[in-house]
Amino acid sequence: MSQIEQVLTPTTHDLGQFEVRRVLPSRPRSMVGPFIFVDQFGPAQLDLGNGMDVRPHPHINLATVTWLFEGAIDHRDSLGSFATIRPGQVNLMTAGRGIVHSERSPQSERATGPRLFGMQTWLALPDGREEIDPAFEAVSDLPVIEDGRAKAIVIMGELWGERATTTTYADTIYAEIHLAPGGAIPIEDEADERAVMLVEGEATIDGHSLARYELAVLQPGRDMTLETKTGARVMLLGGEAFETKRHAWWNFVSSSRERINQAKDDWRAGRFPKVPGDEAEFIPLPEGAPKTVTYP
């Protein structure tokens, strides 16, 4: 019997200087644990003098998780937070009842041509906690597990007997795994839902070959082994299965359609807070966008 429950192929968006591959949400599946949005971007070398510029935009009822393999991103939000995201540091921004943020390449990086390579994910907040106060944290002191030709960084949750200090609202696992040639690592079965994404190199899980950038959702309740012959970088993600449906529209996720409609009205009317230090522009509400999508 195959250890793979489902394989999700990403939709690729060409943003000019780099590509973004979105694997969640998708028609076949909307969530893996609390993860409701999974983007992989790069690797890319941006033009000299240019950079990534994501203007201020709002979120509600979710938490964003930014994780870089290469490059740097300046994060600013309406709480007044500022952080330069770099490899090895996880940035967790909790939107809760509402937050606005921007993401831009640092000026120091633009002079040399910024590198961009990493992951952007969203976590749906669980029932009863969707409207918590917004918050931001940047955590760089993360557990690292090394065993011969295998190394894993625990970004969120508990894996291989180590727990990250990163805040979690529902049971969550998230890790970056590096395998040297001939390396292998066990994938434990504690989480309700788990998936792996091959980002670089080649790898198999219990003999099933992984295709780069696809999300392989693993059978629950089974211990497995991730291994490689030539070397690999793999992301592991998942956690607690959600029972309540989530609705999504643009940058908004909620268990309530009415709450999303309120967020639309609030952004259109300028009722969200501003981002200190990045107040000159913003992304307008996408009028005429597709209807709100419901995810079971």
Coordinates of C-alpha atoms in Angstrom, one line a residue:
M1 CA 0.0 0.0 0.0
S2 CA 1.3 3.5 -0.9
Q3 CA 2.3 5.7 2.0
I4 CA 1.1 8.7 0.0
E5 CA -2.5 9.7 0.5
Q6 CA -2.5 12.5 -2.0
V7 CA -0.1 14.5 -4.3
L8 CA -0.8 18.1 -4.9
T9 CA 0.7 19.9 -7.9
P10 CA 1.4 23.6 -7.5
T11 CA 0.1 26.4 -9.6
T12 CA 3.0 28.5 -10.8
H13 CA 2.7 32.3 -11.0
D14 CA 5.4 34.2 -12.9
L15 CA 6.0 37.6 -11.1
G16 CA 8.6 38.7 -13.6
Q17 CA 11.8 38.4 -11.7
F18 CA 10.8 35.2 -9.8
E19 CA 8.2 32.5 -9.7
V20 CA 5.8 31.6 -6.9
R21 CA 4.4 28.1 -6.7
R22 CA 1.1 27.8 -4.7
V23 CA 0.2 24.3 -3.6
L24 CA -2.4 25.1 -1.0
P25 CA -5.3 25.8 -1.2
S26 CA -6.1 23.6 -4.2
R27 CA -9.2 22.0 -5.6
P28 CA -8.3 18.5 -4.4
R29 CA -7.4 19.7 -0.9
S30 CA -7.6 22.9 1.1
M31 CA -5.7 22.3 4.3
V32 CA -3.0 20.1 5.9
G33 CA -3.4 20.5 9.6
P34 CA -3.7 24.3 10.2
F35 CA -1.8 25.1 7.0
I36 CA -4.3 26.7 4.6
F37 CA -1.9 28.5 2.3
V38 CA 1.5 27.2 1.1
D39 CA 3.7 29.2 -1.3
Q40 CA 7.2 28.4 -2.4
F41 CA 9.2 31.1 -4.2
G42 CA 12.5 31.2 -6.0
P43 CA 15.4 30.6 -6.1
A44 CA 15.8 33.9 -8.0
Q45 CA 18.4 36.6 -8.5
L46 CA 16.6 39.9 -8.8
D47 CA 18.0 42.7 -11.0
L48 CA 20.4 45.3 -9.6
G49 CA 18.6 48.1 -8.0
N50 CA 15.3 46.3 -7.8
G51 CA 13.7 44.1 -5.2
M52 CA 10.5 42.6 -3.9
D53 CA 7.9 45.2 -2.9
V54 CA 4.7 43.9 -1.4
R55 CA 2.8 47.0 -0.4
P56 CA 0.8 47.2 2.8
H57 CA -2.2 44.8 2.9
P58 CA -4.5 43.4 5.5
H59 CA -5.2 40.0 7.1
I60 CA -7.7 38.6 9.6
N61 CA -8.2 35.3 11.5
L62 CA -4.9 33.7 10.4
A63 CA -1.1 33.7 11.1
T64 CA 1.5 34.1 8.5
V65 CA 4.8 32.2 8.6
T66 CA 7.8 33.4 6.6
W67 CA 10.8 31.1 6.2
L68 CA 13.8 31.9 4.0
F69 CA 16.5 29.7 2.5
E70 CA 18.3 32.6 0.9
G71 CA 17.9 36.4 0.8
A72 CA 16.4 38.9 3.2
I73 CA 13.0 40.6 3.6
D74 CA 12.1 43.7 5.6
H75 CA 8.8 43.2 7.5
R76 CA 6.8 46.1 8.8
D77 CA 3.3 45.9 10.4
S78 CA 0.6 48.0 11.9
L79 CA 1.7 47.1 15.4
G80 CA 4.9 49.0 14.7
S81 CA 7.0 45.8 14.4
F82 CA 10.1 45.9 12.1
A83 CA 12.3 42.9 11.4
T84 CA 14.7 41.9 8.6
I85 CA 13.9 38.2 7.9
R86 CA 17.0 36.1 7.1
P87 CA 17.6 32.4 6.8
G88 CA 17.4 30.6 10.1
Q89 CA 14.8 33.0 11.5
V90 CA 11.1 32.3 11.5
N91 CA 8.7 35.3 11.4
L92 CA 5.3 34.6 12.8
M93 CA 2.7 37.4 12.3
T94 CA -0.7 36.7 14.0
A95 CA -3.4 38.7 12.3
G96 CA -6.2 37.7 14.7
R97 CA -8.9 40.5 14.6
G98 CA -6.8 42.4 12.0
I99 CA -3.3 43.5 11.0
V100 CA -1.7 45.2 8.1
H101 CA 1.9 44.5 6.9
S102 CA 4.3 45.1 4.1
E103 CA 7.3 43.0 2.8
R104 CA 10.1 44.6 0.9
S105 CA 13.7 43.8 -0.1
P106 CA 16.1 45.7 2.2
Q107 CA 17.9 48.7 0.6
S108 CA 21.3 47.1 1.3
E109 CA 20.3 44.0 -0.7
R110 CA 19.0 46.0 -3.7
A111 CA 22.5 47.4 -4.5
T112 CA 23.8 43.9 -5.2
G113 CA 20.7 42.3 -6.7
P114 CA 18.6 40.5 -4.0
R115 CA 18.4 36.8 -3.8
L116 CA 15.0 35.3 -2.9
F117 CA 14.3 31.7 -2.0
G118 CA 11.9 30.5 0.6
M119 CA 8.4 29.6 1.9
Q120 CA 5.4 31.7 2.8
T121 CA 2.6 29.9 4.6
W122 CA -0.6 30.8 6.4
L123 CA -2.1 29.0 9.4
A124 CA -5.8 29.2 10.0
L125 CA -6.5 30.2 13.6
P126 CA -8.6 27.6 15.5
D127 CA -12.2 28.1 16.6
G128 CA -12.5 30.4 19.5
R129 CA -9.1 32.1 18.8
E130 CA -9.7 33.7 15.4
E131 CA -10.3 37.2 16.9
I132 CA -7.3 37.2 19.3
D133 CA -5.1 40.3 19.5
P134 CA -2.6 40.7 16.6
A135 CA 1.0 39.9 17.4
F136 CA 4.4 39.5 15.9
E137 CA 7.5 37.4 16.8
A138 CA 10.8 36.6 15.1
V139 CA 12.5 33.5 16.5
S140 CA 16.0 32.5 15.5
D141 CA 16.9 30.2 18.5
L142 CA 15.4 27.0 16.9
P143 CA 16.2 23.4 17.7
V144 CA 18.5 21.7 15.3
I145 CA 18.6 17.9 15.1
E146 CA 21.7 16.4 13.5
D147 CA 22.4 12.7 13.0
G148 CA 25.2 11.8 10.6
R149 CA 24.0 12.8 7.2
A150 CA 20.6 14.2 8.3
K151 CA 19.9 17.7 9.8
A152 CA 16.5 19.1 10.6
I153 CA 15.5 22.6 11.9
V154 CA 12.3 22.5 14.0
I155 CA 10.5 25.7 13.0
M156 CA 7.2 25.1 14.8
G157 CA 5.9 22.4 17.2
E158 CA 7.6 19.3 18.5
L159 CA 9.5 16.9 16.3
W160 CA 12.2 14.3 17.0
G161 CA 12.0 15.0 20.7
E162 CA 12.6 18.8 20.4
R163 CA 10.2 21.6 20.6
A164 CA 10.5 25.1 19.0
T165 CA 9.6 28.1 21.1
T166 CA 7.6 29.6 18.2
T167 CA 4.0 30.2 19.3
T168 CA 1.4 27.8 18.0
Y169 CA -2.4 28.2 18.3
A170 CA -3.4 24.7 17.1
D171 CA -1.1 21.6 17.2
T172 CA 1.4 22.4 14.4
I173 CA 4.5 20.8 13.0
Y174 CA 6.9 22.6 10.6
A175 CA 10.5 21.7 9.8
E176 CA 13.2 22.1 7.2
I177 CA 15.2 18.9 6.6
H178 CA 18.6 18.7 4.9
L179 CA 19.9 15.3 3.8
A180 CA 23.4 14.8 2.6
P181 CA 24.1 12.0 0.0
G182 CA 22.9 8.7 1.5
G183 CA 21.1 10.5 4.4
A184 CA 17.8 9.4 6.0
I185 CA 15.5 10.6 8.7
P186 CA 12.3 9.1 10.3
I187 CA 9.0 10.9 9.8
E188 CA 6.9 10.3 12.9
D189 CA 3.2 9.7 12.9
E190 CA 2.0 11.8 15.9
A191 CA 0.3 14.6 13.8
D192 CA -3.2 14.2 12.5
E193 CA -2.1 15.4 9.0
R194 CA 1.4 15.6 7.5
A195 CA 2.9 16.5 4.1
V196 CA 6.4 16.9 2.6
M197 CA 7.6 19.1 -0.2
L198 CA 10.9 18.5 -2.0
V199 CA 12.6 21.9 -2.5
E200 CA 16.0 20.8 -3.8
G201 CA 17.7 17.6 -4.8
E202 CA 16.0 14.2 -4.9
A203 CA 14.4 12.2 -2.2
T204 CA 12.0 9.3 -1.5
I205 CA 9.7 8.5 1.4
D206 CA 9.3 4.8 2.0
G207 CA 10.4 4.2 -1.6
H208 CA 8.0 6.8 -3.2
S209 CA 9.9 9.3 -5.3
L210 CA 9.1 13.0 -4.5
A211 CA 8.7 15.5 -7.3
R212 CA 10.1 18.9 -6.7
Y213 CA 7.6 21.5 -5.4
E214 CA 4.8 19.0 -5.2
L215 CA 3.1 18.5 -1.8
A216 CA 2.9 14.8 -0.9
V217 CA 0.3 14.3 1.8
L218 CA 1.2 11.3 3.9
Q219 CA -1.0 8.5 5.2
P220 CA -2.0 9.1 8.8
G221 CA -0.8 6.8 11.6
R222 CA 2.3 5.5 9.8
D223 CA 5.9 6.0 10.6
M224 CA 7.9 6.6 7.5
T225 CA 11.5 7.2 6.4
L226 CA 12.6 10.1 4.2
E227 CA 15.9 9.3 2.4
T228 CA 18.1 10.4 -0.5
K229 CA 20.9 9.0 -2.6
T230 CA 22.4 12.4 -3.8
G231 CA 21.2 15.0 -1.3
A232 CA 17.9 16.9 -0.7
R233 CA 16.2 19.8 1.1
V234 CA 12.6 18.9 2.2
M235 CA 9.9 20.8 4.1
L236 CA 7.7 18.9 6.5
L237 CA 4.4 20.5 7.6
G238 CA 1.1 19.6 9.2
G239 CA -0.6 19.2 12.5
E240 CA -4.1 19.2 14.0
A241 CA -7.0 18.5 11.5
F242 CA -9.7 21.2 11.5
E243 CA -13.3 20.2 11.7
T244 CA -14.9 23.6 11.1
K245 CA -15.0 24.9 7.5
R246 CA -12.9 27.9 6.6
H247 CA -13.8 30.6 4.1
A248 CA -11.2 32.5 2.1
W249 CA -11.2 35.6 0.0
W250 CA -8.1 37.5 -1.0
N251 CA -6.0 37.9 2.2
F252 CA -8.8 37.0 4.5
V253 CA -9.5 33.6 6.1
S254 CA -12.3 33.0 8.6
S255 CA -14.9 30.5 9.8
S256 CA -17.5 33.3 9.1
R257 CA -18.5 34.6 5.7
E258 CA -19.9 37.7 7.4
R259 CA -16.6 38.4 9.1
I260 CA -14.8 38.4 5.7
N261 CA -17.4 40.7 4.3
Q262 CA -16.8 43.1 7.3
A263 CA -13.1 42.9 6.6
K264 CA -13.7 43.9 3.0
D265 CA -15.7 46.9 4.0
D266 CA -13.2 47.9 6.6
W267 CA -10.3 47.8 4.2
R268 CA -12.3 49.7 1.5
A269 CA -13.2 52.3 4.0
G270 CA -9.7 52.7 5.4
R271 CA -10.6 51.4 8.9
F272 CA -7.6 49.1 9.3
P273 CA -4.6 50.6 11.0
K274 CA -1.6 52.0 9.1
V275 CA 1.9 50.6 8.9
P276 CA 4.3 53.0 10.6
G277 CA 7.2 53.8 8.2
D278 CA 5.3 52.5 5.2
E279 CA 2.2 54.7 5.0
A280 CA 2.5 56.2 1.5
E281 CA 0.9 53.3 -0.5
F282 CA -1.2 50.2 -0.1
I283 CA -2.8 47.4 -2.1
P284 CA -6.4 48.3 -2.9
L285 CA -9.3 45.8 -2.4
P286 CA -9.5 43.7 -5.6
E287 CA -13.0 44.7 -6.7
G288 CA -14.7 42.1 -8.9
A289 CA -12.5 39.3 -7.6
P290 CA -13.8 35.7 -7.4
K291 CA -16.4 34.9 -4.8
T292 CA -15.5 33.8 -1.3
V293 CA -14.3 30.1 -1.4
T294 CA -15.4 27.7 1.3
Y295 CA -13.0 24.9 2.3
P296 CA -14.3 21.8 4.0

